[in-house]
CSV table of C-alpha atoms in Angstrom, one decimal:
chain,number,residue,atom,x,y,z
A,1,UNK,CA,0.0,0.0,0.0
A,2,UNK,CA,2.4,2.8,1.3
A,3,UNK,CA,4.8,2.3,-1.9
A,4,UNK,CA,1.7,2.6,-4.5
A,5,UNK,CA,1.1,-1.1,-5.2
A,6,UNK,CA,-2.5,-1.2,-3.9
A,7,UNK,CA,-3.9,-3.8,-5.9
A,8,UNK,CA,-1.2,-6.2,-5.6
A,9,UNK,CA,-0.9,-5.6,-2.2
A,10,UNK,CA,-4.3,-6.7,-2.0
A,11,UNK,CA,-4.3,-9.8,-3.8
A,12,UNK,CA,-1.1,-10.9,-2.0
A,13,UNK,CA,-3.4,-9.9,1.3
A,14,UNK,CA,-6.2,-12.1,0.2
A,15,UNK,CA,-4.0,-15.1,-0.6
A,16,UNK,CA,-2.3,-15.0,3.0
A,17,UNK,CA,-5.7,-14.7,4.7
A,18,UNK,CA,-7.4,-17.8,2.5
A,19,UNK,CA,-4.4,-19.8,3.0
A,20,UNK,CA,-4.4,-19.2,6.9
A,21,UNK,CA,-8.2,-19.7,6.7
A,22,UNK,CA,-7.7,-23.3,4.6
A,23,UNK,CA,-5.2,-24.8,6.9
A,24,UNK,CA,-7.6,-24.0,10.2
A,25,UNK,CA,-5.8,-21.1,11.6
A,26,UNK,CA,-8.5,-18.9,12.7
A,27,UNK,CA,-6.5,-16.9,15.4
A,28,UNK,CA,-3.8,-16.4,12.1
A,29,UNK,CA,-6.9,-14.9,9.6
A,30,UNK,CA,-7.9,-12.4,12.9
A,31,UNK,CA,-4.5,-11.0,13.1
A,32,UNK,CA,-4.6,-10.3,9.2
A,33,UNK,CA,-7.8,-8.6,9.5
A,34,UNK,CA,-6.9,-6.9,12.3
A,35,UNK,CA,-4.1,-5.3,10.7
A,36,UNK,CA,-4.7,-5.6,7.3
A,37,UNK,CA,-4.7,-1.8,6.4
A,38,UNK,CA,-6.8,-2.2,3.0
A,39,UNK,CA,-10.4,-3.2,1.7
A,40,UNK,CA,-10.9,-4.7,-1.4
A,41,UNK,CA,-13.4,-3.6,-3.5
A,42,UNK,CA,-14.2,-7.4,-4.5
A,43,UNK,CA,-15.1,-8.0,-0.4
A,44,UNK,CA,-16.7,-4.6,0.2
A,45,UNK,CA,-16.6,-2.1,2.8
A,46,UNK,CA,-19.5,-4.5,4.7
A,47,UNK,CA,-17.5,-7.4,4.6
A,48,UNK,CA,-14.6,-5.9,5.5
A,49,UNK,CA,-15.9,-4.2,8.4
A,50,UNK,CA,-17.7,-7.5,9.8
A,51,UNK,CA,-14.4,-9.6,9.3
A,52,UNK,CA,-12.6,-6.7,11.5
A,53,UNK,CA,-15.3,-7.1,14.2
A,54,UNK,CA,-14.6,-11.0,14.4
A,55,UNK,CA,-10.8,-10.5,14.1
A,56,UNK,CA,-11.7,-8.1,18.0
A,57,UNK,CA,-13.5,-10.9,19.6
A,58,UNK,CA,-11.0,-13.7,18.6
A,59,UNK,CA,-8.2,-11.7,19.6
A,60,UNK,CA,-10.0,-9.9,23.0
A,61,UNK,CA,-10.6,-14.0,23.8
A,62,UNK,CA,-6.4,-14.2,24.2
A,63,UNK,CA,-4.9,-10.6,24.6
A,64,UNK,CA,-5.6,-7.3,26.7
A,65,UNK,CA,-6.9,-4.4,25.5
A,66,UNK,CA,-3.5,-3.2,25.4
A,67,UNK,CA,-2.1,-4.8,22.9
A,68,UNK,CA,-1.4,-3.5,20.1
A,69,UNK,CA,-2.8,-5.7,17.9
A,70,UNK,CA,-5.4,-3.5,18.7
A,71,UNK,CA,-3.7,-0.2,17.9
A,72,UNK,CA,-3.3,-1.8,14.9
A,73,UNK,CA,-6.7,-2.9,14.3
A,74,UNK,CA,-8.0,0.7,14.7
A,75,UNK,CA,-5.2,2.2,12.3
A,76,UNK,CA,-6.9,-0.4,9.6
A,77,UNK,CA,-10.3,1.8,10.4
A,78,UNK,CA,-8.8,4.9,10.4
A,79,UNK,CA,-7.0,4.4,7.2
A,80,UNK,CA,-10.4,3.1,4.9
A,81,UNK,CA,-12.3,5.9,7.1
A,82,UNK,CA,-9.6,8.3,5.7
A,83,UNK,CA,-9.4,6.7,1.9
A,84,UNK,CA,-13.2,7.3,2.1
A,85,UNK,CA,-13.1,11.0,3.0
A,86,UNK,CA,-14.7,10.2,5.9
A,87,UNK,CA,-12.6,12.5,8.4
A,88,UNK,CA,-14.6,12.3,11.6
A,89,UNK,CA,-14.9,8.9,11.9
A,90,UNK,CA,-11.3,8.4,11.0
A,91,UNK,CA,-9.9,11.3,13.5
A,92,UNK,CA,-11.9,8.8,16.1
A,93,UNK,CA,-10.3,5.4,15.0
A,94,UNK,CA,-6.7,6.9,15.0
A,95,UNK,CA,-7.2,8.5,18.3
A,96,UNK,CA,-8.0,5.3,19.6
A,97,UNK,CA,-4.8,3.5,18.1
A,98,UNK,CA,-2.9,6.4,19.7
A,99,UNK,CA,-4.5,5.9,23.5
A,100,UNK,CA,-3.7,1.9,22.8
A,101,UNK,CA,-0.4,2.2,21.6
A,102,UNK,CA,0.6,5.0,24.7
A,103,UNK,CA,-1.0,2.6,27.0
A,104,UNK,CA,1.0,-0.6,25.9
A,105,UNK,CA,4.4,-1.3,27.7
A,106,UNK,CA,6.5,-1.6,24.5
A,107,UNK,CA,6.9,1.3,22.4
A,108,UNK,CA,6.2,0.1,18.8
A,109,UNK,CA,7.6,2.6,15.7
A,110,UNK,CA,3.8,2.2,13.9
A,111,UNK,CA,3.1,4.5,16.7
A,112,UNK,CA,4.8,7.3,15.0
A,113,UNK,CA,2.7,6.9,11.8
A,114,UNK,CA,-0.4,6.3,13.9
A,115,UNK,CA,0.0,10.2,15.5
A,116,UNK,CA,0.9,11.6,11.8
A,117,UNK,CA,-2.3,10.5,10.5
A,118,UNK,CA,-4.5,11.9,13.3
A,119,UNK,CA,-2.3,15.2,13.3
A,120,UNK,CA,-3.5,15.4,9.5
A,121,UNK,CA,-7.5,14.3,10.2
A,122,UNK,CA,-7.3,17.0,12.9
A,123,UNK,CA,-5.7,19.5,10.0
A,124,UNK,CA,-8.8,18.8,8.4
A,125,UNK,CA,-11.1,19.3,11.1
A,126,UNK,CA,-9.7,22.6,11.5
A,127,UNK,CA,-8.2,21.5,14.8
A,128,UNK,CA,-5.4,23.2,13.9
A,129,UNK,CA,-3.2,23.6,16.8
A,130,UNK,CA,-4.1,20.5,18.3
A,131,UNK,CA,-2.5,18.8,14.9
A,132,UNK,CA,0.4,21.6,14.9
A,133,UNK,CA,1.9,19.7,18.2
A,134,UNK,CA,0.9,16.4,17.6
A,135,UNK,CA,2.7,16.2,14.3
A,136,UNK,CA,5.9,18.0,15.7
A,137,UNK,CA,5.8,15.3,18.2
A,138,UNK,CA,5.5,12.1,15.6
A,139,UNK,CA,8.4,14.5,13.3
A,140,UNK,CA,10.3,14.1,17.0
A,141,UNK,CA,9.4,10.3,17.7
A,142,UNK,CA,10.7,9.9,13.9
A,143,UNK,CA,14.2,11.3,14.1
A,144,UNK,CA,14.8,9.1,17.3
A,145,UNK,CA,14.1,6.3,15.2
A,146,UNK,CA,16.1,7.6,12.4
A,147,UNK,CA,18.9,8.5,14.5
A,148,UNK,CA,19.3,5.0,15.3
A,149,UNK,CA,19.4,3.6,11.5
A,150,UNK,CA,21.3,6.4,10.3
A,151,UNK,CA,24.3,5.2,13.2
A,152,UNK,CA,24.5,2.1,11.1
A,153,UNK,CA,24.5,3.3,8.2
A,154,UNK,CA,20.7,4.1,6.7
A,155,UNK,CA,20.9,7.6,5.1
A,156,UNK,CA,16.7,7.6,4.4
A,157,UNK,CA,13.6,6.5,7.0
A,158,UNK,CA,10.2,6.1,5.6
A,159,UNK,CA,9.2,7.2,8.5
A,160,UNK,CA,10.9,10.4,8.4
A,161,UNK,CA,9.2,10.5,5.1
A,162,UNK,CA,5.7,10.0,6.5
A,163,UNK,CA,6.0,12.5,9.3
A,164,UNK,CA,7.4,15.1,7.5
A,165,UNK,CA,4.6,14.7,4.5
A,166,UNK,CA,2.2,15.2,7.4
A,167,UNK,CA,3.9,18.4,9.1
A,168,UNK,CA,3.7,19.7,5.4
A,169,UNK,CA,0.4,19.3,5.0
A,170,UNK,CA,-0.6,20.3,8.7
A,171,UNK,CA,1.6,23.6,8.4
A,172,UNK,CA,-0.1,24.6,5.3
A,173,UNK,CA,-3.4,24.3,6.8
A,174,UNK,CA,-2.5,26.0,9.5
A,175,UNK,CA,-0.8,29.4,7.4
A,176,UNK,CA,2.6,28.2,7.4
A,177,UNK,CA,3.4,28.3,4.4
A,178,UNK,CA,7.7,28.7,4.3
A,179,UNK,CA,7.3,26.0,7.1
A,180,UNK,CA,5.5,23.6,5.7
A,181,UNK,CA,7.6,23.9,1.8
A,182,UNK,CA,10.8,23.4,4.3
A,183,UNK,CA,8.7,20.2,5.8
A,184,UNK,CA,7.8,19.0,2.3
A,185,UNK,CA,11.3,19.5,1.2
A,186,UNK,CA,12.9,17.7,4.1
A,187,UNK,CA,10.4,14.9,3.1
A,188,UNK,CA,10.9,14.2,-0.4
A,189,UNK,CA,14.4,12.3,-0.4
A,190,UNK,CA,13.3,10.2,2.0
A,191,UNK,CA,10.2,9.2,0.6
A,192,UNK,CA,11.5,8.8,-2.7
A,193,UNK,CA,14.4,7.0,-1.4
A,194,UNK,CA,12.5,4.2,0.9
A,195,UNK,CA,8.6,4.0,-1.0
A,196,UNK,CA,9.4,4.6,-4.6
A,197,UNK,CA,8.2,7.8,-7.1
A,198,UNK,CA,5.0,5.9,-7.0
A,199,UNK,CA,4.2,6.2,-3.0
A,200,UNK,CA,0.9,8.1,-2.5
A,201,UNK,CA,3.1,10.2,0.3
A,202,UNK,CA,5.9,10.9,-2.0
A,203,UNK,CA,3.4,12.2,-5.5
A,204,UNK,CA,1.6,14.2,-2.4
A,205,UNK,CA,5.2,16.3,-1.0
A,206,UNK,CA,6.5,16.3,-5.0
A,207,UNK,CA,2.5,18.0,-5.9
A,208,UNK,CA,3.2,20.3,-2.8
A,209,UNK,CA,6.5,21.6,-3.5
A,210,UNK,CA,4.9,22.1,-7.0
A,211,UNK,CA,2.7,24.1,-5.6
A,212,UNK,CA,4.7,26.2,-3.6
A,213,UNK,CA,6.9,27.0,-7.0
A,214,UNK,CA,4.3,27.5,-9.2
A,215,UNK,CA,2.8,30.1,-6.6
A,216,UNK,CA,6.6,32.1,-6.4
């Protein structure tokens, strides 16, 4: 999905999830619903959202409601919400993966993308500096990740990428206009270095920067 191959990411999908469903494994077919970030249009938005609600009550029968299997589940929601234009109920489903993801014991890195995307559906709600902090925070949680690959060696991070895309896009909401070209230019080489000239996020910071030229 994130590097543009949407259709063959879902038919790969599909093909895990009927193999794990042949051979018995129903706990293995909840885990790919419940993070399975995609809906394809041969299932349906129905079908997609009642395998999601069987994927939570075979995994609430085993884990807490901390686990992040359940961040995870509720980034899947936020993300189809999102594709959908359907902002509020999206801002709600990644707030949610955010609460679940602070209130686990492990950091996990998908948190960083988790508080990008509901800095952006805030953006859009006009929630604007509510969004302004919460993506300077996942820009911070991003270059602590980053800092670690680029010690051994890793000069790009998607999720610097990601991050940065977002502050663009939340800055220019918000008026900032300079900051938000510096965001989107700070984002570009890493996006097209880790997810491809294809990625969604990196046609979105090349369109902006665009922008930003065409309107000098």
């Amino acid at each position: 999905f994130t590097v543009g191959r949407t259709q063959e990411a879902m038919d790969n999908g599909e093909l895990a999830r009927e193999a794990a469903r042949a051979s018995g494994d129903l706990f293995g077919v909840a885990s790919f619903d419940a993070a399975y970030t995609g809906c394809p249009k041969a299932v349906g938005r129905a079908a997609c959202r009642q395998r999601r609600e069987d994927a939570r009550r075979i995994l609430a029968g085993s884990m807490l409601p901390s686990n992040t299997m359940f961040a995870r589940l509720e980034l899947g929601i936020g993300e189809e919400a999102l594709a959908h234009g359907e902002m509020e109920a999206a801002n709600r489903a990644f707030a949610k993966s955010v609460a679940i993801f602070d209130a686990s014991p492990r950091f996990q890195p998908t948190r960083t993308l988790a508080g990008a995307l509901l800095a952006r559906t805030e953006s859009a709600l006009g929630r604007h500096a509510s969004a302004l902090a919460r993506v300077d925070e996942a820009v911070s949680r991003a270059r602590s990740l980053w800092s670690a690959a680029a010690a051994s060696g890793l000069p790009h991070s998607a999720w610097m990428g990601q991050t940065l895309i977002a502050q663009a896009v939340v800055r220019k909401a918000a008026g900032q206009g300079d900051a938000a070209r510096s965001s989107a230019e700070e984002a570009l080489p890493h996006l097209r270095a880790t997810m491809g000239e294809l990625a969604p996020d990196t046609r979105e910071a090349a369109a902006l920067l665009a922008a930003f030229a065409a309107a000098r």
